[in-house]
Tab-separated table of C-alpha atoms and ligand atoms in Angstrom:
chain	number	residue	atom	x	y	z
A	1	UNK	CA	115.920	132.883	85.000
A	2	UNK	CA	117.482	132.734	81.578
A	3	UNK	CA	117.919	135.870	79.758
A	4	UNK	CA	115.264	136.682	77.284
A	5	UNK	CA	113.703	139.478	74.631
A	6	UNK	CA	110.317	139.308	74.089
A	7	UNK	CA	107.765	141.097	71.896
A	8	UNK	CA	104.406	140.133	70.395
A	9	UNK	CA	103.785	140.380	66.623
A	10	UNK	CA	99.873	138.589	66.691
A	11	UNK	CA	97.112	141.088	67.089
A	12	UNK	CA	94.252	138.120	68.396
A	13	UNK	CA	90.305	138.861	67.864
A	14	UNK	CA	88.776	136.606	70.479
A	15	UNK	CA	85.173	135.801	70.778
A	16	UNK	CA	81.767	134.620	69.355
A	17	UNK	CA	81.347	136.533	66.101
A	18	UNK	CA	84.579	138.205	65.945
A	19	UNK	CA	85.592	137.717	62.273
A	20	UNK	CA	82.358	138.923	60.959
A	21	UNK	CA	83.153	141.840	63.453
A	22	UNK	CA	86.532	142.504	62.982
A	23	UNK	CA	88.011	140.841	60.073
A	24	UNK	CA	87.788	144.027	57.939
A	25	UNK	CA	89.809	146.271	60.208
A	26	UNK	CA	92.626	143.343	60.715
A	27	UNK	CA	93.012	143.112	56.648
A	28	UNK	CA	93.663	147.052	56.519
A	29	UNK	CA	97.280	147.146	56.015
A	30	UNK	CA	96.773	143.942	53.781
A	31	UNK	CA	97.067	144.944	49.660
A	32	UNK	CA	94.868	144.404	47.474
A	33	UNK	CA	95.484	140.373	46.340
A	34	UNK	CA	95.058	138.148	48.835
A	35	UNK	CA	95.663	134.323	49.013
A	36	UNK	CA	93.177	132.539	50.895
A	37	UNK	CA	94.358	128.928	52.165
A	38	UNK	CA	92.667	126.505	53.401
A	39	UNK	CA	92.343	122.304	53.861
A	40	UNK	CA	90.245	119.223	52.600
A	41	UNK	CA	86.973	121.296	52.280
A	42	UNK	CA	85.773	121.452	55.866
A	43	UNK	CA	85.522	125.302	55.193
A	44	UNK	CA	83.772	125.061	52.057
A	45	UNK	CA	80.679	122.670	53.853
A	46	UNK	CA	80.488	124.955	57.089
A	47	UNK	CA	80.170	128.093	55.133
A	48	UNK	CA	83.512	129.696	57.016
A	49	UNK	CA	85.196	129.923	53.308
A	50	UNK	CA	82.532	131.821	51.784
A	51	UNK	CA	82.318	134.334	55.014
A	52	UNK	CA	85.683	135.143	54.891
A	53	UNK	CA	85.527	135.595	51.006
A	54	UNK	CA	82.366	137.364	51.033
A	55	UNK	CA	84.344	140.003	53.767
A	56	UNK	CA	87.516	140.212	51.590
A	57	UNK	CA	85.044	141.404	48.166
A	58	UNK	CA	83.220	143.523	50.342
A	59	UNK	CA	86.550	145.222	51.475
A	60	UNK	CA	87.511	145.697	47.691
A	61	UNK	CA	90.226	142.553	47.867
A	62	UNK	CA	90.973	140.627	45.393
A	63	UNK	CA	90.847	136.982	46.647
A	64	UNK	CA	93.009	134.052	45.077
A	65	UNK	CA	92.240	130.585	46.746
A	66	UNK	CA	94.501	127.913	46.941
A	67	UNK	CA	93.516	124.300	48.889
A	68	UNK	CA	93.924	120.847	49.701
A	69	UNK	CA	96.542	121.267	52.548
A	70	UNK	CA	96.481	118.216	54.500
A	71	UNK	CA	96.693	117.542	58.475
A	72	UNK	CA	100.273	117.406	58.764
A	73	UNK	CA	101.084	119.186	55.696
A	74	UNK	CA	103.413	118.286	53.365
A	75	UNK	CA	106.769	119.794	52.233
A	76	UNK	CA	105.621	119.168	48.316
A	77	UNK	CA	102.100	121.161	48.981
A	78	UNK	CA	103.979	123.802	50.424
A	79	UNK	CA	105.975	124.161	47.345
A	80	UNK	CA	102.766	124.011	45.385
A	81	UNK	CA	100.972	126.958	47.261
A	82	UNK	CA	104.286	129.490	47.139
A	83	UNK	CA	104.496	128.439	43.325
A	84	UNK	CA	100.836	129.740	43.263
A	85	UNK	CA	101.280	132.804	45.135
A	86	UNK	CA	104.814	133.532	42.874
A	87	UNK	CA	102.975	133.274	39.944
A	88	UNK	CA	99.625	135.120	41.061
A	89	UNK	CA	101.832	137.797	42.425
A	90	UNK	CA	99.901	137.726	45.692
A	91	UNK	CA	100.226	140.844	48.072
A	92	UNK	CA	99.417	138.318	51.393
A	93	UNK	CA	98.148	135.270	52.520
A	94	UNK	CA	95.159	134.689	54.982
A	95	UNK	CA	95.295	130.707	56.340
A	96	UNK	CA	91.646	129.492	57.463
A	97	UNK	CA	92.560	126.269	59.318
A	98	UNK	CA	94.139	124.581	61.868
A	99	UNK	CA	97.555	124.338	63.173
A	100	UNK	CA	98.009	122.477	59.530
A	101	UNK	CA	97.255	124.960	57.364
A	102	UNK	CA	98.233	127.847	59.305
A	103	UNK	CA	101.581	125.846	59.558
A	104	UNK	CA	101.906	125.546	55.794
A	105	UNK	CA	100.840	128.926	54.640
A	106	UNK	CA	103.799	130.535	57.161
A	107	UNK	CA	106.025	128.740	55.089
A	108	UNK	CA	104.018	129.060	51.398
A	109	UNK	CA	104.447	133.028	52.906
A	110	UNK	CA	107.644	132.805	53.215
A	111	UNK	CA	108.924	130.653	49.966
A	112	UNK	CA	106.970	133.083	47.983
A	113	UNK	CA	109.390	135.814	47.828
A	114	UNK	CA	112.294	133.269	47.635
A	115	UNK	CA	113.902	131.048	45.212
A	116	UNK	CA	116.553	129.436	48.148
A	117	UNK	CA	114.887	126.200	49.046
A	118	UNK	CA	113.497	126.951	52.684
A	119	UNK	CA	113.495	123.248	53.718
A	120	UNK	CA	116.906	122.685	52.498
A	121	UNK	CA	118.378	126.143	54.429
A	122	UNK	CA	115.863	125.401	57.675
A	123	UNK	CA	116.701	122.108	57.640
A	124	UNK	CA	119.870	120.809	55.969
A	125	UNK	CA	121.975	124.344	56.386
A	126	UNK	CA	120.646	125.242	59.920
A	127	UNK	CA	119.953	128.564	58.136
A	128	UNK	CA	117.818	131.127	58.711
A	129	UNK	CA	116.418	133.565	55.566
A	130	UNK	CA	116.849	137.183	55.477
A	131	UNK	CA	113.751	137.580	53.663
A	132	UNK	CA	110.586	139.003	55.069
A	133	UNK	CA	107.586	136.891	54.168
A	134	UNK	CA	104.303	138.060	52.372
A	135	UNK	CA	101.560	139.610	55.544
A	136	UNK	CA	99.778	136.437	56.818
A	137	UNK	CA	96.856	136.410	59.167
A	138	UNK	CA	94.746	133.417	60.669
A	139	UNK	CA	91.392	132.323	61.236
A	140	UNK	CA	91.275	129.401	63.256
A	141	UNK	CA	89.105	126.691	62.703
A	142	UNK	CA	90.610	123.763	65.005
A	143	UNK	CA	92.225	125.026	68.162
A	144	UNK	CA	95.240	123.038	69.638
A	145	UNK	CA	98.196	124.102	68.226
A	146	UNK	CA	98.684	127.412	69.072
A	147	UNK	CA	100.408	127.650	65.426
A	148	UNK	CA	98.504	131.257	65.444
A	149	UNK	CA	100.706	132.856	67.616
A	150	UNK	CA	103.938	131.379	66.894
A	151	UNK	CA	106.633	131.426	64.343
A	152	UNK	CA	106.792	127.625	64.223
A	153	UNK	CA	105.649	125.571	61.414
A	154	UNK	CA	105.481	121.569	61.235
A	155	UNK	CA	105.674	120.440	57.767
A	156	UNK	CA	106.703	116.763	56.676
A	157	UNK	CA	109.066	116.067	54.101
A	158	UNK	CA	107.696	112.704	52.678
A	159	UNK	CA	110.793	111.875	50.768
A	160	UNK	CA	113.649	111.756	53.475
A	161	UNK	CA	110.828	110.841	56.440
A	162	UNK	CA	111.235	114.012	58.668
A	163	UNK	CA	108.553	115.507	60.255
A	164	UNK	CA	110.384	118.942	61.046
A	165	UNK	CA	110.052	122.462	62.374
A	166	UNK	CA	110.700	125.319	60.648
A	167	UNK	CA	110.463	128.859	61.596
A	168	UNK	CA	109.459	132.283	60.236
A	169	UNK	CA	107.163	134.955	61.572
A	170	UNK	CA	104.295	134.779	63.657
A	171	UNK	CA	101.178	135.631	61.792
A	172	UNK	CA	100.110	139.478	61.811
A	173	UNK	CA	96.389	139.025	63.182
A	174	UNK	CA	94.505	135.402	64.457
A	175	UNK	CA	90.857	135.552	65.173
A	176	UNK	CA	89.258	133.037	67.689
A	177	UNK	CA	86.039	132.951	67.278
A	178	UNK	CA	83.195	130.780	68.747
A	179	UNK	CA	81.018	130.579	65.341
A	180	UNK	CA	83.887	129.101	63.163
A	181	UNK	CA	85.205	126.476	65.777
A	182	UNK	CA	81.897	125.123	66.493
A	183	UNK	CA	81.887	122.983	63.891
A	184	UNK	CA	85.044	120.749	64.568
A	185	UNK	CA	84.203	117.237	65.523
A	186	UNK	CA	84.614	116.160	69.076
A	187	UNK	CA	87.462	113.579	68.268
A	188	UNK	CA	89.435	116.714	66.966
A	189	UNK	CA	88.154	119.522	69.994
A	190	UNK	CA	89.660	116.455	72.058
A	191	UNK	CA	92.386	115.374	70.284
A	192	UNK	CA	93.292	119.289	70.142
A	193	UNK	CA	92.845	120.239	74.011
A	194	UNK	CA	95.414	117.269	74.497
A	195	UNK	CA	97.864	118.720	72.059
A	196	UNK	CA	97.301	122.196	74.698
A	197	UNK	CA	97.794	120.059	77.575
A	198	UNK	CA	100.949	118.396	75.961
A	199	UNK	CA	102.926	122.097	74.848
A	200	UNK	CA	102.323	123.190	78.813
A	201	UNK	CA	103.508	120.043	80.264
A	202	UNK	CA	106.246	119.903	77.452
A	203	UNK	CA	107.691	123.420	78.470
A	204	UNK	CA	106.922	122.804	81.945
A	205	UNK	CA	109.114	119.506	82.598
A	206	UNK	CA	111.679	121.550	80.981
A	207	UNK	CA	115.223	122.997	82.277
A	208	UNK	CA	114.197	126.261	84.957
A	209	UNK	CA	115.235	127.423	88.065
A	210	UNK	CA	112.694	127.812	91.024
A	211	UNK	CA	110.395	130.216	91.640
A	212	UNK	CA	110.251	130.753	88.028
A	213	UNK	CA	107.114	132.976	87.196
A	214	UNK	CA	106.607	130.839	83.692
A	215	UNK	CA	106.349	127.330	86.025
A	216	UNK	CA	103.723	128.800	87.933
A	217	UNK	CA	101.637	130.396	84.398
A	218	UNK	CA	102.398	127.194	82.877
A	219	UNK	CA	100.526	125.315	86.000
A	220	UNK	CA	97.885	127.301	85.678
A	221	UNK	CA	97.299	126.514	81.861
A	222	UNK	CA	97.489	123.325	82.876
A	223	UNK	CA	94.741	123.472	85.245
A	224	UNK	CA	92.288	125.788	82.974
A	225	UNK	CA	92.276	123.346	80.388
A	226	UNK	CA	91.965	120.176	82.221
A	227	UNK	CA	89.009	121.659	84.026
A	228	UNK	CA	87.583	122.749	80.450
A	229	UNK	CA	88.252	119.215	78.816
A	230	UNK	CA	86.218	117.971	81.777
A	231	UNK	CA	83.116	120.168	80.602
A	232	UNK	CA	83.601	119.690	77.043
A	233	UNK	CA	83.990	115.697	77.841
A	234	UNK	CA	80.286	115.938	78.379
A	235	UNK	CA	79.376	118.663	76.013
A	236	UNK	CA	82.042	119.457	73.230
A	237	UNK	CA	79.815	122.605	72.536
A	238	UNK	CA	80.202	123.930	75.327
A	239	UNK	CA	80.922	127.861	74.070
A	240	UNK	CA	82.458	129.378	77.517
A	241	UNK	CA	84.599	125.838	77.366
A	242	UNK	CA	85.904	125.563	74.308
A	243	UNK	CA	86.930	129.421	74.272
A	244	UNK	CA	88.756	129.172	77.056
A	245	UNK	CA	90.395	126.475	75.301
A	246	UNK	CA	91.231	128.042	72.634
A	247	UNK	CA	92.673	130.438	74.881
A	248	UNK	CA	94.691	128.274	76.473
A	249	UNK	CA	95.814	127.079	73.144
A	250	UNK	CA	97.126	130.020	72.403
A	251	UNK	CA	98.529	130.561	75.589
A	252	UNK	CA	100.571	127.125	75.849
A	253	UNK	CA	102.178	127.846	72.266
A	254	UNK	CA	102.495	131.549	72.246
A	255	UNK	CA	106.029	131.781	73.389
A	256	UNK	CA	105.064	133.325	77.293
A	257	UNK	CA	105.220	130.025	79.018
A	258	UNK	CA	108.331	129.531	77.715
A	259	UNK	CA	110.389	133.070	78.421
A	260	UNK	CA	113.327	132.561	80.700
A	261	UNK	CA	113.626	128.962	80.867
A	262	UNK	CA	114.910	125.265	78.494
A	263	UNK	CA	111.864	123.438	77.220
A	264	UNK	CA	111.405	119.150	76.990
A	265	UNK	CA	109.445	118.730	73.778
A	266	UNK	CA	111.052	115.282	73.879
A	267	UNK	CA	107.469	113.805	73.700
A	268	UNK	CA	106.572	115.919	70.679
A	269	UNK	CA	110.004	114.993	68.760
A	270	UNK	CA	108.760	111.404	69.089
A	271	UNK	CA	105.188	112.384	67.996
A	272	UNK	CA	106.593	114.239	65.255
A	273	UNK	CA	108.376	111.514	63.332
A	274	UNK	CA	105.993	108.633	64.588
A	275	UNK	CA	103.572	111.261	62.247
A	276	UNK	CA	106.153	111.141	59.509
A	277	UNK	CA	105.978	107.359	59.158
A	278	UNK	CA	101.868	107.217	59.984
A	279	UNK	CA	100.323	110.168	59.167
A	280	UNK	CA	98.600	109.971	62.916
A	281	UNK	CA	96.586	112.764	64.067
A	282	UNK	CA	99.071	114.786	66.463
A	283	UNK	CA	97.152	115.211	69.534
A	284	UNK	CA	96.429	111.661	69.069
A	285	UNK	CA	99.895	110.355	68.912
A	286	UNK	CA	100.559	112.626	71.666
A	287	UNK	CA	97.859	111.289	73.957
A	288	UNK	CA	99.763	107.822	74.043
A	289	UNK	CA	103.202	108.706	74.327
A	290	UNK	CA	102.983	111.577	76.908
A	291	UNK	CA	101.767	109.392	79.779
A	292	UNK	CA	104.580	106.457	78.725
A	293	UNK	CA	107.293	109.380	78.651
A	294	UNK	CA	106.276	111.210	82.235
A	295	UNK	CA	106.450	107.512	83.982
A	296	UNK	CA	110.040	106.907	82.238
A	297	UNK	CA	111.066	109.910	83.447
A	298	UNK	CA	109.240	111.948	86.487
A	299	UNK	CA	111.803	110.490	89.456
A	300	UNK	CA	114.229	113.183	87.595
A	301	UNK	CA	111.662	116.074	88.390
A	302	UNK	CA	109.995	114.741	90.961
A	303	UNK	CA	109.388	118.082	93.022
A	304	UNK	CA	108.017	119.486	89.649
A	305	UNK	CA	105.744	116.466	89.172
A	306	UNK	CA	104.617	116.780	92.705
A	307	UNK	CA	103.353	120.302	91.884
A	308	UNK	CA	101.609	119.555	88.692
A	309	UNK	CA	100.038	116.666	90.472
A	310	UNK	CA	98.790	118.648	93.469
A	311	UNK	CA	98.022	121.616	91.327
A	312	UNK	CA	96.661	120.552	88.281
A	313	UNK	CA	94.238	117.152	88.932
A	314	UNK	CA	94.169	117.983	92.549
A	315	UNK	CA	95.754	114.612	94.073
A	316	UNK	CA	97.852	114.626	97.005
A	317	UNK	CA	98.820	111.286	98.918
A	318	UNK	CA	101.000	110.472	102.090
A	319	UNK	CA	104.545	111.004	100.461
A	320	UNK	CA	105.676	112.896	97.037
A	321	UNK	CA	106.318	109.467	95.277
A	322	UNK	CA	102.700	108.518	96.064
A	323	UNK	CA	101.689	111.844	94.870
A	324	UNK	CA	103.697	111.619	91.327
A	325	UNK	CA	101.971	108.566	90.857
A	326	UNK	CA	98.311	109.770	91.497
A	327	UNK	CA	99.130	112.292	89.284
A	328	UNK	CA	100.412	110.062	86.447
A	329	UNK	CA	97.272	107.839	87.300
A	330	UNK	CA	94.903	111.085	86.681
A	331	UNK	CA	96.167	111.801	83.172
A	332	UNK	CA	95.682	108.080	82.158
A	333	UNK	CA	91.980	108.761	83.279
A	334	UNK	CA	91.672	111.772	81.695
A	335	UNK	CA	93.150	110.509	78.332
A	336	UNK	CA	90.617	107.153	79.055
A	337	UNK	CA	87.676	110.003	79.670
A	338	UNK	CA	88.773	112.334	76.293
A	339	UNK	CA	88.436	108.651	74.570
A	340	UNK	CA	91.843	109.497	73.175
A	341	UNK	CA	93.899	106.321	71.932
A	342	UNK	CA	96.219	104.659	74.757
A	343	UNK	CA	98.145	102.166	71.929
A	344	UNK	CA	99.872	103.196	68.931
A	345	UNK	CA	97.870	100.573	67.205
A	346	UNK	CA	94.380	102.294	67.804
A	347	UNK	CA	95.528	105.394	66.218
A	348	UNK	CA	94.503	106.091	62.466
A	349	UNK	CA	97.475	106.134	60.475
A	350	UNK	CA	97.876	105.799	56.351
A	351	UNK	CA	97.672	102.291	56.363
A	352	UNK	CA	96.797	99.343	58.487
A	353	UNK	CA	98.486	100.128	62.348
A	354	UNK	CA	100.033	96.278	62.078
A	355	UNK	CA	101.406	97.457	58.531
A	356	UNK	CA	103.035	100.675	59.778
A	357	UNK	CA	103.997	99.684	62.964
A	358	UNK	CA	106.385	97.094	62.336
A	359	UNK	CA	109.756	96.483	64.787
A	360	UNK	CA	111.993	97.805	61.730
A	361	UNK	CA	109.651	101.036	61.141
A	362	UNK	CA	110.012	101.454	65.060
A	363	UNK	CA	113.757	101.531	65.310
A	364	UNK	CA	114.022	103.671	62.465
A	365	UNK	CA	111.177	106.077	63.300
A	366	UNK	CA	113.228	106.325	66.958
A	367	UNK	CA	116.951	106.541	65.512
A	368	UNK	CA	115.350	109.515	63.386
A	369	UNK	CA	113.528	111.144	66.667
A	370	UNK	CA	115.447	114.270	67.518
A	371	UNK	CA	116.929	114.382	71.284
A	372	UNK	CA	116.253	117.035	73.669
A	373	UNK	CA	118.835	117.517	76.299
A	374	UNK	CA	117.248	120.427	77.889
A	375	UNK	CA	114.120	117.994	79.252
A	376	UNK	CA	113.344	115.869	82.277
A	377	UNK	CA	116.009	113.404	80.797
A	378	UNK	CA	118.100	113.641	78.243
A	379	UNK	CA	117.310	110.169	76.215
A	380	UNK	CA	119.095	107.566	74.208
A	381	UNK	CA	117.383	106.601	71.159
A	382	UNK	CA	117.543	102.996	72.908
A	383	UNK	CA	115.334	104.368	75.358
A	384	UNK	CA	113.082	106.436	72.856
A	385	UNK	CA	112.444	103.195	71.122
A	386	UNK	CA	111.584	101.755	74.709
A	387	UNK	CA	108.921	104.114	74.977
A	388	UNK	CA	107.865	103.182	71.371
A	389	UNK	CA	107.585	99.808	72.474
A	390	UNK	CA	106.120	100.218	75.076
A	391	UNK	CA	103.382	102.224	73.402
A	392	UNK	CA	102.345	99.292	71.220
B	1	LIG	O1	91.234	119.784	56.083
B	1	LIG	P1	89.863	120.130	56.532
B	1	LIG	O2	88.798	119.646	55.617
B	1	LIG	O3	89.707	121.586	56.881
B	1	LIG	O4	89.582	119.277	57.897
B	1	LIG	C1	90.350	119.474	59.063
B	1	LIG	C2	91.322	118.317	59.330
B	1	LIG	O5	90.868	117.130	58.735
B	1	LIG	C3	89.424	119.419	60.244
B	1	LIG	N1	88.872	120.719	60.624
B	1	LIG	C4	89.566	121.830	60.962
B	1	LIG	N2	88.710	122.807	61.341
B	1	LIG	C5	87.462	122.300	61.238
B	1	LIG	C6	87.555	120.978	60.778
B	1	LIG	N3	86.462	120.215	60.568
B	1	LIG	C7	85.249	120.762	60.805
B	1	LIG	N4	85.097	122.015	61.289
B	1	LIG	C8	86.180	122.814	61.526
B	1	LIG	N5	86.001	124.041	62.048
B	1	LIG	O6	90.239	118.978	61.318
B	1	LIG	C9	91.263	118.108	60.820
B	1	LIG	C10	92.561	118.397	61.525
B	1	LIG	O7	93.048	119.667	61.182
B	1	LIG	P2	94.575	120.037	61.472
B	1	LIG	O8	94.798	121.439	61.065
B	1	LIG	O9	95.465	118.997	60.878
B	1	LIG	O10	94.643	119.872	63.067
B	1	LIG	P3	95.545	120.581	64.119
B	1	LIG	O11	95.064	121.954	64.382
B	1	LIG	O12	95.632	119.651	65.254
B	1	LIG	O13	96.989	120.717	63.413
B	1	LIG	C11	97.907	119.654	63.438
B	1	LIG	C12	99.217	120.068	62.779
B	1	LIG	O14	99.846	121.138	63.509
B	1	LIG	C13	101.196	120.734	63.875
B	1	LIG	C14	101.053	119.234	63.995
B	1	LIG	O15	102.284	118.573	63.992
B	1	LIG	C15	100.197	118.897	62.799
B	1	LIG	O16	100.964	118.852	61.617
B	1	LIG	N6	101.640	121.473	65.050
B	1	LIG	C16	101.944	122.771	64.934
B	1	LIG	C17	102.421	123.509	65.987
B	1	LIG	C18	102.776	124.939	65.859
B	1	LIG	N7	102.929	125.489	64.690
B	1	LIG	O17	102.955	125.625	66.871
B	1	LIG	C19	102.653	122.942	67.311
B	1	LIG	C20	102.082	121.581	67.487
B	1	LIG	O18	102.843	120.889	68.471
B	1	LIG	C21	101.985	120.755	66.263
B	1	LIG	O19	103.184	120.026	66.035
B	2	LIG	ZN1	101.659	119.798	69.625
């Protein structure tokens, strides 16, 4: 076990009918001026927006909205919404979105009460800022990322091509609640529960000594939301499903799984800047390279992969290398069954797939790819841009 500290900053509301419950109490300590961020507009057509607003007047808030943040939000949009919240004077922010904006509006939260260039100390100094950021709290609207309970935020920085994690605090309060995730498509509910599946296996693969008590959480996350992507395969509103999913969302990204032990990630790194060339959906991108990486790489952890085979799609065969296997063989199926993309050229990207995924944008999107030495193996970028190739 490696040492650790660990505390919890993220009050979670979980439940059908929570925010319309509970969102008052949660926005107590919150001033008067709030922010309210959101994305494209999905809010605005499902009525979510206009709840939350509606609960913010009704507390006496004053309620400042600022929109447009993009799925994998951008570096210049962040600048635009802590320019916004500067110049409104904003006492906190409250992000109604996915892992996109939630990701955003910790940074927008934090840039606010700043005039160093977050990005450029995160990023360029390997800096971290003294300064506290405004009081965020999030509703979720597309489970997946687990960005409501974590410090982390993914933001791409379209002029040097880095898709890139920065950090700051974990929001103050996240609500999951039935009524306001119900109305994500199925592609995204799927593309989502893969992004879960992906953090557990991601942390699991990792660097940690036996009998570790986060292995054996981790494997059980693993389990809980394969069996609840095989009910929401045939019903994505499913409510006791996609709960628990969102759940385990939060679970595989909240930080437990990961106390007292090295993380992979290596998979998500590759993801990350494939995303900064493509602008794929992340779950997406995810669903094709994960399988790719875990057969490049599972002889290294072989007893692991045994475990996750046995344990979490219930396959055992006659030796452990026939067992890997089956287990390798049961995500394919389940990615086949999620109708998740198995090619990079069936994901949705900016542009044309052939445009985008050319053999120059390849090397360079793998010689940019961070590497993770703390994983099932420690990669070359020849070998990332293997898997790339691989993943045509
Ligand atoms: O923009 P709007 O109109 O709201 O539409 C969104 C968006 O197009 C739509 N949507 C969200 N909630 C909806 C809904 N549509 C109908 N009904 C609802 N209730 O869904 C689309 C995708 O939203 P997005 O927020 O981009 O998805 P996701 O939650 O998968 O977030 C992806 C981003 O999170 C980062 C990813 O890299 C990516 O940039 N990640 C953040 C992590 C973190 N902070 O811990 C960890 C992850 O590994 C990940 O990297
Ligand atoms: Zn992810």
């Amino acid at each position: 076990m490696e040492n650790f500290i660990y505390s919890y900053p993220t009050k979670v509301f979980s439940g059908k009918g929570c925010v319309k419950a509970h969102l008052k109490d949660a926005i107590k300590t919150f001033n008067k001026k709030i922010m309210v961020t959101y994305g494209g507009g999905s809010v605005v057509k499902t009525g979510t927006l206009s709840i939350v607003t509606s609960i913010l007047k009704e507390e006496g808030k004053e309620v400042v909205l600022f929109s447009g943040i993009m799925p994998n939000p951008t570096w210049e949009k962040v600048k635009e919404g802590a320019r916004k919240a500067k110049e409104e004077k904003v006492d906190a922010i409250i992000a109604v979105g996915g892992g996109s904006v939630i990701d955003a509006s910790k940074i927008i939260a934090l840039q606010a009460r700043t005039d160093e260039d977050i990005w450029d100390l995160e990023i360029n100094k390997r800096g971290v800022s003294s300064v506290a950021p405004l009081p965020l709290g999030a509703i979720v609207t597309a489970t997946g990322t687990g960005s409501e309970m974590n410090g982390g935020a993914v933001i791409t920085n379209e002029e040097t091509k880095q898709k890139n994690g920065l950090f700051v605090s974990a929001p103050s309060f996240a609500f999951l609640d039935y009524d306001i995730i119900k109305t994500l498509p199925r592609k995204q509910v799927l593309s989502g529960a893969f992004d879960t599946l992906s953090h557990a296996m991601e942390t699991y693969f990792g660097t940690s000594s036996t009998l570790n008590p986060s292995d054996d959480i981790a494997l059980s996350v693993m389990r809980n939301t394969v069996d609840n992507i095989n009910v929401v395969i045939n019903d994505y509103l499913d409510k006791e499903a996609r709960s628990n999913l969102a759940w385990d969302s939060a679970m595989a990204e909240n930080g437990i799984l990961k106390i007292g032990r090295k993380t992979d990630f290596q998979v998500h790194m590759m993801e990350h800047q494939l995303g900064a060339y493509t602008d794929c959906n992340h779950g997406e991108g995810l669903a094709v390279l994960q399988p790719i990486y875990m057969r490049h790489v599972y002889e290294n952890v072989l007893e692991k992969m045994v475990r996750f085979s046995k344990f979490v799609f219930n396959v055992e065969e006659k030796n452990d290398e026939e067992t890997a296997k089956a287990g390798l063989n049961a995500l394919e199926d389940l990615i086949k069954r999620m109708d998740l993309p198995t090619h990079l050229m069936e994901l949705r990207m900016k542009d044309e797939p052939s445009k985008l995924i050319t053999e120059e944008n390849l090397k360079k999107i793998a010689e940019s790819t961070i590497l993770i030495k703390s994983g099932a193996k420690a990669l070359t970028h020849e070998e990332v841009l293997e898997i790339f190739k691989e993943a045509i």
